[in-house]
Short mmCIF file of C-alpha atoms and ligand atoms in Angstrom, two decimals:
data_model
loop_
_atom_site.label_atom_id
_atom_site.label_comp_id
_atom_site.label_asym_id
_atom_site.label_seq_id
_atom_site.Cartn_x
_atom_site.Cartn_y
_atom_site.Cartn_z
CA MET A 1 -112.12 5.80 111.54
CA GLU A 2 -110.42 5.13 114.78
CA SER A 3 -108.45 1.52 114.59
CA LEU A 4 -107.05 -0.23 111.71
CA GLN A 5 -105.69 -3.99 111.89
CA VAL A 6 -104.23 -6.27 109.28
CA HIS A 7 -104.02 -9.78 109.66
CA PHE A 8 -101.22 -11.42 107.05
CA LEU A 9 -103.63 -14.79 107.17
CA SER A 10 -107.44 -14.96 107.52
CA ARG A 11 -107.46 -18.24 109.22
CA LEU A 12 -105.24 -16.70 111.92
CA VAL A 13 -108.35 -14.82 113.11
CA GLU A 14 -111.25 -16.25 114.70
CA PRO A 15 -114.36 -15.26 112.98
CA ALA A 16 -116.08 -14.25 116.19
CA ALA A 17 -113.26 -11.35 116.31
CA LEU A 18 -114.74 -9.69 113.38
CA ARG A 19 -117.89 -8.96 114.96
CA GLY A 20 -118.54 -5.13 115.06
CA SER A 21 -115.91 -4.44 112.68
CA THR A 22 -115.50 -4.12 108.84
CA CYS A 23 -113.35 -6.27 107.13
CA VAL A 24 -111.55 -5.87 104.01
CA ILE A 25 -110.68 -9.42 102.12
CA ILE A 26 -107.40 -9.03 99.75
CA ASP A 27 -106.55 -11.98 97.16
CA VAL A 28 -104.71 -9.51 94.73
CA LEU A 29 -103.72 -12.44 92.75
CA ARG A 30 -106.26 -13.26 91.79
CA ALA A 31 -109.72 -13.42 93.41
CA THR A 32 -110.55 -10.14 94.58
CA THR A 33 -108.97 -8.46 91.42
CA THR A 34 -111.02 -10.74 89.10
CA ILE A 35 -114.38 -9.92 91.11
CA ALA A 36 -113.56 -6.10 90.72
CA PHE A 37 -113.06 -6.70 87.15
CA ALA A 38 -116.45 -8.58 86.72
CA LEU A 39 -118.22 -6.24 88.30
CA GLU A 40 -116.87 -3.32 86.45
CA ALA A 41 -117.98 -5.69 83.43
CA GLY A 42 -121.34 -5.33 84.42
CA ALA A 43 -122.04 -8.70 86.42
CA LYS A 44 -125.15 -8.26 88.53
CA GLU A 45 -123.39 -10.55 91.54
CA VAL A 46 -120.72 -12.75 92.51
CA ILE A 47 -121.96 -15.72 94.68
CA PRO A 48 -118.77 -17.20 96.39
CA CYS A 49 -118.40 -21.00 96.98
CA LEU A 50 -116.11 -22.84 99.14
CA GLU A 51 -116.02 -26.06 97.21
CA VAL A 52 -116.48 -26.59 93.41
CA ASP A 53 -119.31 -29.02 94.33
CA ASP A 54 -120.83 -26.15 96.27
CA ALA A 55 -120.31 -23.85 93.24
CA ARG A 56 -122.01 -26.90 90.63
CA ARG A 57 -125.05 -27.23 93.30
CA CYS A 58 -125.54 -23.50 93.45
CA ALA A 59 -125.29 -23.28 89.22
CA ALA A 60 -127.71 -25.92 88.95
CA SER A 61 -130.42 -24.10 91.09
CA LEU A 62 -130.25 -20.86 88.83
CA ASN A 63 -131.99 -20.67 85.43
CA ALA A 64 -129.95 -21.55 82.24
CA GLY A 65 -128.48 -18.52 80.53
CA THR A 66 -128.45 -16.24 83.58
CA PHE A 67 -125.35 -17.24 85.08
CA MET A 68 -121.63 -18.28 84.53
CA LEU A 69 -119.61 -20.31 86.36
CA GLY A 70 -116.14 -19.16 87.17
CA GLY A 71 -112.92 -19.82 89.29
CA GLU A 72 -109.57 -22.04 89.74
CA ARG A 73 -108.04 -25.03 91.41
CA GLY A 74 -104.31 -24.77 91.05
CA GLY A 75 -104.63 -21.57 89.13
CA LYS A 76 -106.29 -23.28 86.43
CA LYS A 77 -109.79 -23.40 84.87
CA ILE A 78 -112.23 -25.90 86.71
CA ASP A 79 -113.66 -28.75 84.10
CA GLY A 80 -117.01 -27.58 82.87
CA PHE A 81 -116.60 -24.01 84.14
CA ASP A 82 -117.31 -21.16 81.88
CA LEU A 83 -114.33 -19.06 82.96
CA GLY A 84 -111.13 -19.47 84.87
CA ASN A 85 -109.73 -16.59 87.23
CA SER A 86 -108.06 -14.29 85.04
CA PRO A 87 -109.10 -10.76 85.08
CA ASP A 88 -109.60 -10.30 81.37
CA GLU A 89 -111.79 -13.11 80.91
CA TYR A 90 -114.67 -10.85 82.37
CA THR A 91 -115.75 -9.14 79.70
CA PRO A 92 -119.14 -7.18 79.34
CA GLN A 93 -119.77 -9.28 76.51
CA LEU A 94 -119.79 -12.45 78.79
CA VAL A 95 -120.83 -11.37 82.00
CA GLY A 96 -122.63 -8.15 81.62
CA GLY A 97 -125.92 -8.71 83.57
CA LYS A 98 -125.20 -12.12 84.80
CA THR A 99 -124.82 -14.03 88.19
CA LEU A 100 -121.43 -15.57 88.61
CA VAL A 101 -120.89 -18.32 90.37
CA PHE A 102 -117.37 -18.44 91.72
CA THR A 103 -114.81 -20.55 93.65
CA THR A 104 -111.03 -20.06 94.36
CA THR A 105 -108.64 -21.93 96.15
CA ASN A 106 -107.83 -19.04 98.91
CA GLY A 107 -109.68 -16.04 97.81
CA THR A 108 -113.40 -17.35 98.39
CA ARG A 109 -112.33 -19.19 101.83
CA ALA A 110 -111.13 -15.82 103.15
CA MET A 111 -114.53 -14.12 102.04
CA LEU A 112 -116.40 -16.70 103.85
CA HIS A 113 -114.31 -17.01 106.73
CA ALA A 114 -115.32 -13.40 107.74
CA GLY A 115 -119.16 -14.05 107.64
CA GLU A 116 -119.64 -12.36 111.24
CA ALA A 117 -117.96 -9.10 110.40
CA ASP A 118 -120.52 -6.38 110.04
CA THR A 119 -119.58 -5.20 106.65
CA ILE A 120 -117.45 -7.16 104.37
CA LEU A 121 -115.81 -5.45 101.51
CA LEU A 122 -113.06 -6.68 98.87
CA ALA A 123 -109.69 -5.21 98.01
CA ALA A 124 -107.01 -5.01 95.18
CA LEU A 125 -104.58 -3.04 93.83
CA VAL A 126 -107.22 -1.90 90.91
CA ASN A 127 -109.60 -0.71 93.23
CA VAL A 128 -107.21 0.46 96.07
CA GLU A 129 -108.28 4.06 96.18
CA ALA A 130 -112.17 3.65 95.91
CA VAL A 131 -111.70 1.10 99.18
CA THR A 132 -109.91 3.63 100.87
CA ARG A 133 -112.52 6.21 100.60
CA ALA A 134 -115.16 3.66 101.42
CA LEU A 135 -113.45 3.08 104.56
CA LEU A 136 -112.65 6.44 106.02
CA ARG A 137 -116.68 5.96 107.24
CA HIS A 138 -115.85 3.16 109.07
CA ALA A 139 -114.76 3.18 113.08
CA LYS A 140 -113.03 -0.35 113.16
CA VAL A 141 -111.60 -1.97 110.29
CA ASP A 142 -109.71 -5.51 110.14
CA ILE A 143 -107.93 -6.19 106.71
CA LEU A 144 -107.77 -9.84 106.14
CA CYS A 145 -104.78 -11.29 103.56
CA ALA A 146 -106.25 -14.46 102.02
CA GLY A 147 -102.83 -15.78 101.34
CA THR A 148 -101.62 -18.54 99.01
CA ASP A 149 -102.10 -22.12 99.77
CA GLY A 150 -102.52 -21.27 103.42
CA GLU A 151 -99.49 -19.59 103.77
CA ILE A 152 -98.62 -15.78 104.02
CA SER A 153 -97.91 -14.09 100.75
CA ARG A 154 -96.24 -10.96 100.09
CA ASP A 155 -98.68 -9.64 97.10
CA ASP A 156 -101.49 -9.70 99.61
CA VAL A 157 -99.47 -7.96 102.25
CA LEU A 158 -98.48 -5.07 100.34
CA THR A 159 -101.68 -4.50 99.00
CA ALA A 160 -102.90 -4.30 102.43
CA GLY A 161 -99.97 -1.76 102.81
CA ALA A 162 -101.21 0.38 100.23
CA ILE A 163 -104.46 0.73 101.96
CA VAL A 164 -102.90 1.40 105.53
CA ASP A 165 -100.24 3.86 103.57
CA GLN A 166 -103.30 6.17 102.30
CA LEU A 167 -105.43 5.67 105.46
CA LEU A 168 -102.80 6.95 107.71
CA GLY A 169 -102.03 9.77 105.85
CA ALA A 170 -105.97 10.68 106.01
CA VAL A 171 -106.76 10.06 109.09
CA GLU A 172 -104.66 11.77 112.22
CA GLY A 173 -104.30 9.46 115.49
CA LEU A 174 -105.54 6.10 113.55
CA LYS A 175 -104.26 3.17 115.82
CA VAL A 176 -102.65 0.33 113.81
CA ASN A 177 -101.31 -3.05 114.83
CA ASP A 178 -97.91 -4.22 113.85
CA GLU A 179 -98.93 -6.13 111.00
CA ALA A 180 -100.25 -2.56 109.46
CA GLU A 181 -97.02 -1.10 110.21
CA ILE A 182 -94.99 -3.77 108.50
CA ALA A 183 -97.75 -4.21 105.39
CA ALA A 184 -96.96 -0.29 104.79
CA ASP A 185 -93.33 -0.97 104.91
CA GLU A 186 -93.71 -3.57 102.43
CA TRP A 187 -95.86 -1.15 99.97
CA ARG A 188 -93.51 1.47 100.30
CA ALA A 189 -90.78 -0.78 99.33
CA ALA A 190 -92.41 -2.47 96.42
CA THR A 191 -93.34 0.92 95.02
CA ALA A 192 -89.84 1.89 94.91
CA TYR A 193 -88.79 -1.40 93.45
CA GLY A 194 -91.25 -2.12 90.91
CA LEU A 195 -94.86 -3.41 92.02
CA VAL A 196 -94.77 -5.69 88.91
CA GLU A 197 -91.59 -7.28 89.45
CA CYS A 198 -92.50 -7.54 93.61
CA LEU A 199 -95.89 -9.05 92.83
CA ARG A 200 -93.87 -11.84 90.26
CA VAL A 201 -91.75 -12.69 92.85
CA SER A 202 -94.70 -13.38 95.54
CA ARG A 203 -95.57 -16.74 96.59
CA GLY A 204 -99.05 -15.85 94.29
CA GLY A 205 -97.14 -14.48 91.68
CA ARG A 206 -94.72 -17.45 91.36
CA ASN A 207 -97.37 -19.80 90.67
CA LEU A 208 -98.82 -17.72 88.21
CA VAL A 209 -95.40 -17.17 86.19
CA GLU A 210 -95.37 -20.85 86.40
CA LEU A 211 -98.74 -21.29 84.75
CA GLY A 212 -97.75 -18.41 81.99
CA LEU A 213 -100.32 -16.20 83.15
CA ASP A 214 -97.87 -12.89 83.68
CA ASN A 215 -100.81 -10.95 81.91
CA ASP A 216 -102.91 -11.35 85.11
CA ILE A 217 -100.18 -10.13 87.20
CA ARG A 218 -99.98 -6.97 84.91
CA ALA A 219 -103.51 -6.52 85.22
CA ALA A 220 -103.68 -6.75 88.87
CA ALA A 221 -101.04 -4.21 89.12
CA GLU A 222 -103.08 -1.52 87.44
CA LEU A 223 -103.26 0.82 90.60
CA SER A 224 -106.75 2.27 91.22
CA ARG A 225 -107.86 1.81 87.77
CA LEU A 226 -111.42 0.99 88.85
CA ASP A 227 -113.97 2.50 90.61
CA VAL A 228 -115.49 -0.47 92.18
CA VAL A 229 -115.90 -1.59 95.73
CA PRO A 230 -117.14 -4.97 95.79
CA ILE A 231 -119.57 -5.90 99.24
CA PHE A 232 -120.27 -9.19 100.28
CA LYS A 233 -123.95 -9.53 102.18
CA ASN A 234 -126.33 -12.02 102.47
CA SER A 235 -124.57 -14.64 100.33
CA ARG A 236 -123.80 -12.21 97.27
CA ILE A 237 -121.17 -10.03 96.61
CA THR A 238 -122.39 -6.61 94.60
CA ARG A 239 -121.16 -3.69 93.99
CA LEU A 240 -121.09 -1.01 96.90
CA VAL A 241 -123.33 2.08 95.90
CA ALA A 242 -121.86 5.42 97.22
CA ALA A 243 -124.15 6.35 99.54
CA SER A 244 -124.59 2.99 101.47
C1 LIG B 1 -107.38 -18.20 94.99
O1 LIG B 1 -108.32 -17.93 95.58
O2 LIG B 1 -106.35 -18.99 95.66
C2 LIG B 1 -106.49 -17.25 94.08
O3 LIG B 1 -107.11 -16.38 93.31
C3 LIG B 1 -105.54 -18.20 93.41
C4 LIG B 1 -105.56 -17.83 91.77
O4 LIG B 1 -105.56 -16.82 91.61
O5 LIG B 1 -105.01 -19.03 90.81
#
């Protein structure tokens, strides 16, 4: 790896600027965390959709019994959907072997924004180590934070910082931008202060606390619990296999 750039908000990066790069999307509360859980639970693939109606149309084109509709608006399960956006809803019993049609407010938008990147991976705290390992094979990496409701969100920034911190330790002479340095500082401060508490007071975390979804924050803070790297390719998110 030669260069690592962090962008605190995905929409501040022109999609064309991501050509030739490996892009890592972070929406730790909760889209990328939940997708990592879903793949770990055996979901066959995840199809991210921008709008609720896109998701409904996509689901209508699939065979009954082969898919689940999941996601949120305003943090809540969408009318007529099978699942919301809480990681623990995505159990092997419910999603094993299924296609997941998925839409969230910021996370899926950020994924689709990165469409021109060479490779698109999804990161959260639960898979930070697995993602970092996978990134070592890539020369130019851009980390895009999804943010919350169009604003920078500390939860995503500190997750980006966890990746930066590991990569700075692993790659000599790695070139990073100022946002990467700031993110790494935020991560170090969060580990000293308490990760769950830092997530709770972040923009994304405050929304979840208001909705009584504290369990989701705790699930999202389980550092490197999962050995799964979601990769978004050909409109689908699947599990990256080690050799690819
Ligand atoms: C999003 O994509 O905006 C988030 O996942 C929001 C949420 O979890 O409620």
